[in-house]
Structure formats: C-alpha cells, structure tokens
C-alpha cells in the first residue's frame, strides 16, 4: 500500500493531540510552504532525507515519435530530487 | 530553504509552537523514510510521488584513473513531480 497524505495527517493528529480538521489544515499549510518555495525557484533541502531542486531546462528541438514531425520544445523549469546519503544507506540496508 | 526555515515558516503560518512545528516536519519526513525503507510507494497529491527502483550491478570506470570497477546492485528512490507542483514551477 502506498503511503498517502491521509496516514501522515493521522500521525500528526495523534502526536499533537489535535482535531482531524486542524491536522489536515496544518498538513496543507506545510505542503504549501514547500510548493511555494519551489515555485519561487528556491530549493528545499531536508537534511537526512534529500534535496528538492529547481532546474532550468533550455529550449530544444524534439520530434513527435508518432508522426516524426519536428517541433520546438520551449525552455521549462522542473523539480528534481537528490536523495541524501543517509536515506540511501537506510534503503540499501 | 532548509529544515529549520521550513519549521519557522510553518510556525508563523499556523500559530503552532516551534516544538510542534518541528514535530510536524519530522513526522512527515520520517513517515516517508519509513515507507521507502520498507519498499512502499509514497504518493503525496499535488507534491510528488516516490517509488523504489532496483538498479542492477554494472561495470563502471573510475573517470580519473580509467580503472574498471564493479558497481554493486542498489536501490534508489525514484522521484516523480506532482501535477500541481509541475505546473506551478514551470514558467
């Protein structure tokens, strides 16, 4: 089973002894801070877990594999994740 | 932004104490770590999803010395950006 927001919200609810709604709102605020930071182009670094980086990709020529038509792919900004050494070791043990 | 800045921003935004905000941040990333260590998938709507990818052993080369080295099999978390985040980060 995949870990989802619901389970984490429940854990926070128990840990802080708060209502479900409050825990849900805190969770949304928390995620919004991360998304907002990345949106501004600022990396988010979590020691012991990893780093969410914002990378700029240059515009390039691409091809539609189905029609083999050439097209111009515009410059874009993407989020990448770099796993921390600590997490990597935990996963491989 | 690092973990400490994340905690203080969360504190300001929610009115939690610093210790509570730190608990929230720690619980979140601990849960993710635990799931990944167990080999489970993680799916946080709007942010991202993770799953563990298995990489087989291969022969690599030390780029400095040209020496051949065998890279043992390994597991790494594979990150996929969520739809909302992807659209907001792009220009």
PDB file of C-alpha atoms in Angstrom:
ATOM      1  CA  UNK A   1       0.000   0.000   0.000  1.00  0.00           C
ATOM      2  CA  UNK A   2       1.213   3.434  -0.852  1.00  0.00           C
ATOM      3  CA  UNK A   3       1.742   5.979   1.890  1.00  0.00           C
ATOM      4  CA  UNK A   4      -0.617   8.929   1.386  1.00  0.00           C
ATOM      5  CA  UNK A   5      -1.422  12.279   2.957  1.00  0.00           C
ATOM      6  CA  UNK A   6      -4.257  10.714   4.992  1.00  0.00           C
ATOM      7  CA  UNK A   7      -1.926   8.479   7.006  1.00  0.00           C
ATOM      8  CA  UNK A   8       0.537  11.256   7.712  1.00  0.00           C
ATOM      9  CA  UNK A   9      -2.329  13.556   8.756  1.00  0.00           C
ATOM     10  CA  UNK A  10      -3.477  10.889  11.249  1.00  0.00           C
ATOM     11  CA  UNK A  11       0.011  10.535  12.695  1.00  0.00           C
ATOM     12  CA  UNK A  12       0.298  14.292  13.205  1.00  0.00           C
ATOM     13  CA  UNK A  13      -3.186  14.372  14.744  1.00  0.00           C
ATOM     14  CA  UNK A  14      -2.167  11.785  17.354  1.00  0.00           C
ATOM     15  CA  UNK A  15       1.251  13.265  18.002  1.00  0.00           C
ATOM     16  CA  UNK A  16       0.000  16.808  18.654  1.00  0.00           C
ATOM     17  CA  UNK A  17      -3.326  15.692  20.161  1.00  0.00           C
ATOM     18  CA  UNK A  18      -5.396  17.950  17.902  1.00  0.00           C
ATOM     19  CA  UNK A  19      -8.563  17.556  15.835  1.00  0.00           C
ATOM     20  CA  UNK A  20      -8.549  15.898  12.468  1.00  0.00           C
ATOM     21  CA  UNK A  21      -9.512  19.119  10.709  1.00  0.00           C
ATOM     22  CA  UNK A  22      -6.704  21.068  12.382  1.00  0.00           C
ATOM     23  CA  UNK A  23      -4.206  18.370  11.462  1.00  0.00           C
ATOM     24  CA  UNK A  24      -5.443  18.414   7.874  1.00  0.00           C
ATOM     25  CA  UNK A  25      -5.079  22.196   7.690  1.00  0.00           C
ATOM     26  CA  UNK A  26      -1.564  22.063   9.140  1.00  0.00           C
ATOM     27  CA  UNK A  27      -0.641  19.443   6.543  1.00  0.00           C
ATOM     28  CA  UNK A  28      -1.956  21.622   3.706  1.00  0.00           C
ATOM     29  CA  UNK A  29      -0.097  24.674   5.085  1.00  0.00           C
ATOM     30  CA  UNK A  30       3.079  22.607   5.302  1.00  0.00           C
ATOM     31  CA  UNK A  31       2.802  21.370   1.715  1.00  0.00           C
ATOM     32  CA  UNK A  32       2.002  24.887   0.529  1.00  0.00           C
ATOM     33  CA  UNK A  33       5.234  26.206   2.076  1.00  0.00           C
ATOM     34  CA  UNK A  34       7.262  23.605   0.167  1.00  0.00           C
ATOM     35  CA  UNK A  35       5.417  24.195  -3.106  1.00  0.00           C
ATOM     36  CA  UNK A  36       5.632  27.981  -2.683  1.00  0.00           C
ATOM     37  CA  UNK A  37       9.373  27.834  -2.138  1.00  0.00           C
ATOM     38  CA  UNK A  38       9.936  25.676  -5.218  1.00  0.00           C
ATOM     39  CA  UNK A  39       7.613  27.914  -7.245  1.00  0.00           C
ATOM     40  CA  UNK A  40       9.869  30.880  -6.416  1.00  0.00           C
ATOM     41  CA  UNK A  41      12.793  28.845  -7.719  1.00  0.00           C
ATOM     42  CA  UNK A  42      14.204  28.192  -4.269  1.00  0.00           C
ATOM     43  CA  UNK A  43      15.476  24.675  -3.481  1.00  0.00           C
ATOM     44  CA  UNK A  44      14.179  22.846  -0.400  1.00  0.00           C
ATOM     45  CA  UNK A  45      16.848  20.930   1.487  1.00  0.00           C
ATOM     46  CA  UNK A  46      15.895  18.425   4.185  1.00  0.00           C
ATOM     47  CA  UNK A  47      18.938  17.053   5.983  1.00  0.00           C
ATOM     48  CA  UNK A  48      18.768  13.275   6.343  1.00  0.00           C
ATOM     49  CA  UNK A  49      16.215  12.976   3.552  1.00  0.00           C
ATOM     50  CA  UNK A  50      17.233  14.802   0.419  1.00  0.00           C
ATOM     51  CA  UNK A  51      17.045  17.967  -1.606  1.00  0.00           C
ATOM     52  CA  UNK A  52      14.258  19.164  -3.886  1.00  0.00           C
ATOM     53  CA  UNK A  53      15.961  21.214  -6.586  1.00  0.00           C
ATOM     54  CA  UNK A  54      14.538  23.522  -9.227  1.00  0.00           C
ATOM     55  CA  UNK A  55      16.290  23.053 -12.564  1.00  0.00           C
ATOM     56  CA  UNK A  56      16.027  25.191 -15.672  1.00  0.00           C
ATOM     57  CA  UNK A  57      15.944  23.313 -18.959  1.00  0.00           C
ATOM     58  CA  UNK A  58      16.915  25.089 -22.172  1.00  0.00           C
ATOM     59  CA  UNK A  59      14.664  25.104 -25.210  1.00  0.00           C
ATOM     60  CA  UNK A  60      15.442  22.238 -27.596  1.00  0.00           C
ATOM     61  CA  UNK A  61      14.305  20.620 -30.817  1.00  0.00           C
ATOM     62  CA  UNK A  62      12.262  17.485 -30.403  1.00  0.00           C
ATOM     63  CA  UNK A  63      10.377  15.075 -32.599  1.00  0.00           C
ATOM     64  CA  UNK A  64       6.958  13.575 -32.210  1.00  0.00           C
ATOM     65  CA  UNK A  65       7.758   9.840 -32.346  1.00  0.00           C
ATOM     66  CA  UNK A  66       4.337   9.004 -33.772  1.00  0.00           C
ATOM     67  CA  UNK A  67       4.321  11.470 -36.671  1.00  0.00           C
ATOM     68  CA  UNK A  68       8.099  12.143 -36.766  1.00  0.00           C
ATOM     69  CA  UNK A  69       7.232  15.774 -37.045  1.00  0.00           C
ATOM     70  CA  UNK A  70       9.889  18.118 -35.719  1.00  0.00           C
ATOM     71  CA  UNK A  71       8.855  20.587 -33.106  1.00  0.00           C
ATOM     72  CA  UNK A  72      10.401  23.131 -30.796  1.00  0.00           C
ATOM     73  CA  UNK A  73      10.216  22.272 -27.110  1.00  0.00           C
ATOM     74  CA  UNK A  74      10.259  25.518 -25.131  1.00  0.00           C
ATOM     75  CA  UNK A  75      12.500  26.235 -22.151  1.00  0.00           C
ATOM     76  CA  UNK A  76      10.987  24.991 -18.915  1.00  0.00           C
ATOM     77  CA  UNK A  77      11.580  24.655 -15.227  1.00  0.00           C
ATOM     78  CA  UNK A  78      11.356  21.285 -13.471  1.00  0.00           C
ATOM     79  CA  UNK A  79      11.764  19.889  -9.974  1.00  0.00           C
ATOM     80  CA  UNK A  80      14.298  17.143  -9.359  1.00  0.00           C
ATOM     81  CA  UNK A  81      15.123  15.230  -6.207  1.00  0.00           C
ATOM     82  CA  UNK A  82      18.549  14.354  -4.903  1.00  0.00           C
ATOM     83  CA  UNK A  83      18.487  11.587  -2.309  1.00  0.00           C
ATOM     84  CA  UNK A  84      20.630  12.157   0.789  1.00  0.00           C
ATOM     85  CA  UNK A  85      23.396   9.708   1.631  1.00  0.00           C
ATOM     86  CA  UNK A  86      21.689   8.814   4.888  1.00  0.00           C
ATOM     87  CA  UNK A  87      18.387   7.867   3.208  1.00  0.00           C
ATOM     88  CA  UNK A  88      20.271   5.967   0.530  1.00  0.00           C
ATOM     89  CA  UNK A  89      22.066   3.869   3.133  1.00  0.00           C
ATOM     90  CA  UNK A  90      18.835   3.167   5.024  1.00  0.00           C
ATOM     91  CA  UNK A  91      17.135   1.970   1.842  1.00  0.00           C
ATOM     92  CA  UNK A  92      20.026  -0.297   0.876  1.00  0.00           C
ATOM     93  CA  UNK A  93      20.418  -1.990   4.235  1.00  0.00           C
TER      94      UNK A  93
ATOM     95  CA  UNK B   1      15.080  26.691   2.214  1.00  0.00           C
ATOM     96  CA  UNK B   2      16.293  24.150   4.758  1.00  0.00           C
ATOM     97  CA  UNK B   3      14.533  22.192   7.502  1.00  0.00           C
ATOM     98  CA  UNK B   4      14.919  24.937  10.126  1.00  0.00           C
ATOM     99  CA  UNK B   5      13.479  27.597   7.826  1.00  0.00           C
ATOM    100  CA  UNK B   6      10.644  25.257   6.956  1.00  0.00           C
ATOM    101  CA  UNK B   7       9.862  24.792  10.662  1.00  0.00           C
ATOM    102  CA  UNK B   8       9.888  28.530  11.440  1.00  0.00           C
ATOM    103  CA  UNK B   9       7.743  29.336   8.382  1.00  0.00           C
ATOM    104  CA  UNK B  10       5.245  26.676   9.449  1.00  0.00           C
ATOM    105  CA  UNK B  11       5.243  28.106  12.984  1.00  0.00           C
ATOM    106  CA  UNK B  12       4.382  31.592  11.683  1.00  0.00           C
ATOM    107  CA  UNK B  13       1.746  30.341   9.274  1.00  0.00           C
ATOM    108  CA  UNK B  14      -0.127  28.055  11.703  1.00  0.00           C
ATOM    109  CA  UNK B  15       0.498  29.527  15.156  1.00  0.00           C
ATOM    110  CA  UNK B  16       1.951  26.230  16.389  1.00  0.00           C
ATOM    111  CA  UNK B  17       4.820  26.335  18.853  1.00  0.00           C
ATOM    112  CA  UNK B  18       8.301  25.778  17.494  1.00  0.00           C
ATOM    113  CA  UNK B  19       8.417  22.284  19.031  1.00  0.00           C
ATOM    114  CA  UNK B  20       5.063  21.365  17.471  1.00  0.00           C
ATOM    115  CA  UNK B  21       6.073  22.676  14.067  1.00  0.00           C
ATOM    116  CA  UNK B  22       9.312  20.688  14.324  1.00  0.00           C
ATOM    117  CA  UNK B  23       7.245  17.592  15.197  1.00  0.00           C
ATOM    118  CA  UNK B  24       5.092  18.040  12.089  1.00  0.00           C
ATOM    119  CA  UNK B  25       8.096  18.374   9.776  1.00  0.00           C
ATOM    120  CA  UNK B  26       9.906  15.460  11.410  1.00  0.00           C
ATOM    121  CA  UNK B  27       6.818  13.209  11.368  1.00  0.00           C
ATOM    122  CA  UNK B  28       6.278  13.936   7.691  1.00  0.00           C
ATOM    123  CA  UNK B  29       9.800  13.074   6.544  1.00  0.00           C
ATOM    124  CA  UNK B  30      10.147  10.158   8.998  1.00  0.00           C
ATOM    125  CA  UNK B  31       6.948   8.631   7.563  1.00  0.00           C
ATOM    126  CA  UNK B  32       8.301   8.977   4.041  1.00  0.00           C
ATOM    127  CA  UNK B  33      11.649   7.459   5.026  1.00  0.00           C
ATOM    128  CA  UNK B  34       9.962   4.551   6.810  1.00  0.00           C
ATOM    129  CA  UNK B  35       7.729   3.772   3.826  1.00  0.00           C
ATOM    130  CA  UNK B  36      10.649   3.863   1.394  1.00  0.00           C
ATOM    131  CA  UNK B  37      12.827   1.677   3.620  1.00  0.00           C
ATOM    132  CA  UNK B  38      10.005  -0.903   3.626  1.00  0.00           C
ATOM    133  CA  UNK B  39       9.909  -0.617  -0.163  1.00  0.00           C
ATOM    134  CA  UNK B  40       6.462   1.008  -0.176  1.00  0.00           C
ATOM    135  CA  UNK B  41       5.330   3.664  -2.597  1.00  0.00           C
ATOM    136  CA  UNK B  42       4.672   7.212  -1.392  1.00  0.00           C
ATOM    137  CA  UNK B  43       2.072   9.422  -3.021  1.00  0.00           C
ATOM    138  CA  UNK B  44       1.545  12.993  -1.849  1.00  0.00           C
ATOM    139  CA  UNK B  45      -1.063  14.521  -4.161  1.00  0.00           C
ATOM    140  CA  UNK B  46      -0.007  17.820  -5.683  1.00  0.00           C
ATOM    141  CA  UNK B  47       3.578  17.482  -4.492  1.00  0.00           C
ATOM    142  CA  UNK B  48       5.218  14.288  -5.632  1.00  0.00           C
ATOM    143  CA  UNK B  49       5.353  10.524  -5.533  1.00  0.00           C
ATOM    144  CA  UNK B  50       8.246   8.184  -4.820  1.00  0.00           C
ATOM    145  CA  UNK B  51       8.902   4.556  -5.501  1.00  0.00           C
ATOM    146  CA  UNK B  52      11.959   2.382  -5.055  1.00  0.00           C
ATOM    147  CA  UNK B  53      13.793   1.443  -8.206  1.00  0.00           C
ATOM    148  CA  UNK B  54      16.174  -1.505  -8.301  1.00  0.00           C
ATOM    149  CA  UNK B  55      19.390  -0.975 -10.194  1.00  0.00           C
ATOM    150  CA  UNK B  56      21.407  -3.984 -11.325  1.00  0.00           C
ATOM    151  CA  UNK B  57      25.130  -4.344 -10.917  1.00  0.00           C
ATOM    152  CA  UNK B  58      27.253  -2.983 -13.764  1.00  0.00           C
ATOM    153  CA  UNK B  59      30.888  -2.387 -14.630  1.00  0.00           C
ATOM    154  CA  UNK B  60      31.833   1.237 -14.438  1.00  0.00           C
ATOM    155  CA  UNK B  61      35.058   3.105 -14.755  1.00  0.00           C
ATOM    156  CA  UNK B  62      36.758   5.486 -12.426  1.00  0.00           C
ATOM    157  CA  UNK B  63      36.846   8.603 -14.630  1.00  0.00           C
ATOM    158  CA  UNK B  64      40.087   9.809 -13.051  1.00  0.00           C
ATOM    159  CA  UNK B  65      42.203   6.662 -13.345  1.00  0.00           C
ATOM    160  CA  UNK B  66      40.333   4.767 -16.073  1.00  0.00           C
ATOM    161  CA  UNK B  67      40.259   1.783 -13.742  1.00  0.00           C
ATOM    162  CA  UNK B  68      37.399  -0.674 -14.111  1.00  0.00           C
ATOM    163  CA  UNK B  69      35.138  -1.001 -11.085  1.00  0.00           C
ATOM    164  CA  UNK B  70      32.138  -3.209 -10.483  1.00  0.00           C
ATOM    165  CA  UNK B  71      29.181  -1.241  -9.182  1.00  0.00           C
ATOM    166  CA  UNK B  72      27.073  -3.481  -6.910  1.00  0.00           C
ATOM    167  CA  UNK B  73      23.274  -3.607  -7.305  1.00  0.00           C
ATOM    168  CA  UNK B  74      21.494  -0.815  -5.465  1.00  0.00           C
ATOM    169  CA  UNK B  75      18.105   0.638  -4.694  1.00  0.00           C
ATOM    170  CA  UNK B  76      17.262   4.303  -5.095  1.00  0.00           C
ATOM    171  CA  UNK B  77      14.087   6.293  -4.546  1.00  0.00           C
ATOM    172  CA  UNK B  78      12.647   7.486  -7.861  1.00  0.00           C
ATOM    173  CA  UNK B  79      11.001  10.906  -7.657  1.00  0.00           C
ATOM    174  CA  UNK B  80       8.063  11.926  -9.776  1.00  0.00           C
ATOM    175  CA  UNK B  81       6.872  15.500  -9.597  1.00  0.00           C
ATOM    176  CA  UNK B  82       3.148  16.004  -8.914  1.00  0.00           C
ATOM    177  CA  UNK B  83       0.897  17.696 -11.446  1.00  0.00           C
ATOM    178  CA  UNK B  84       0.144  20.805  -9.402  1.00  0.00           C
ATOM    179  CA  UNK B  85       3.797  21.350  -8.461  1.00  0.00           C
ATOM    180  CA  UNK B  86       4.930  20.759 -12.040  1.00  0.00           C
ATOM    181  CA  UNK B  87       2.535  23.387 -13.388  1.00  0.00           C
ATOM    182  CA  UNK B  88       3.369  25.918 -10.704  1.00  0.00           C
ATOM    183  CA  UNK B  89       7.146  25.595 -11.017  1.00  0.00           C
ATOM    184  CA  UNK B  90       7.189  25.866 -14.807  1.00  0.00           C
ATOM    185  CA  UNK B  91       7.241  29.369 -16.340  1.00  0.00           C
TER     186      UNK B  91
END
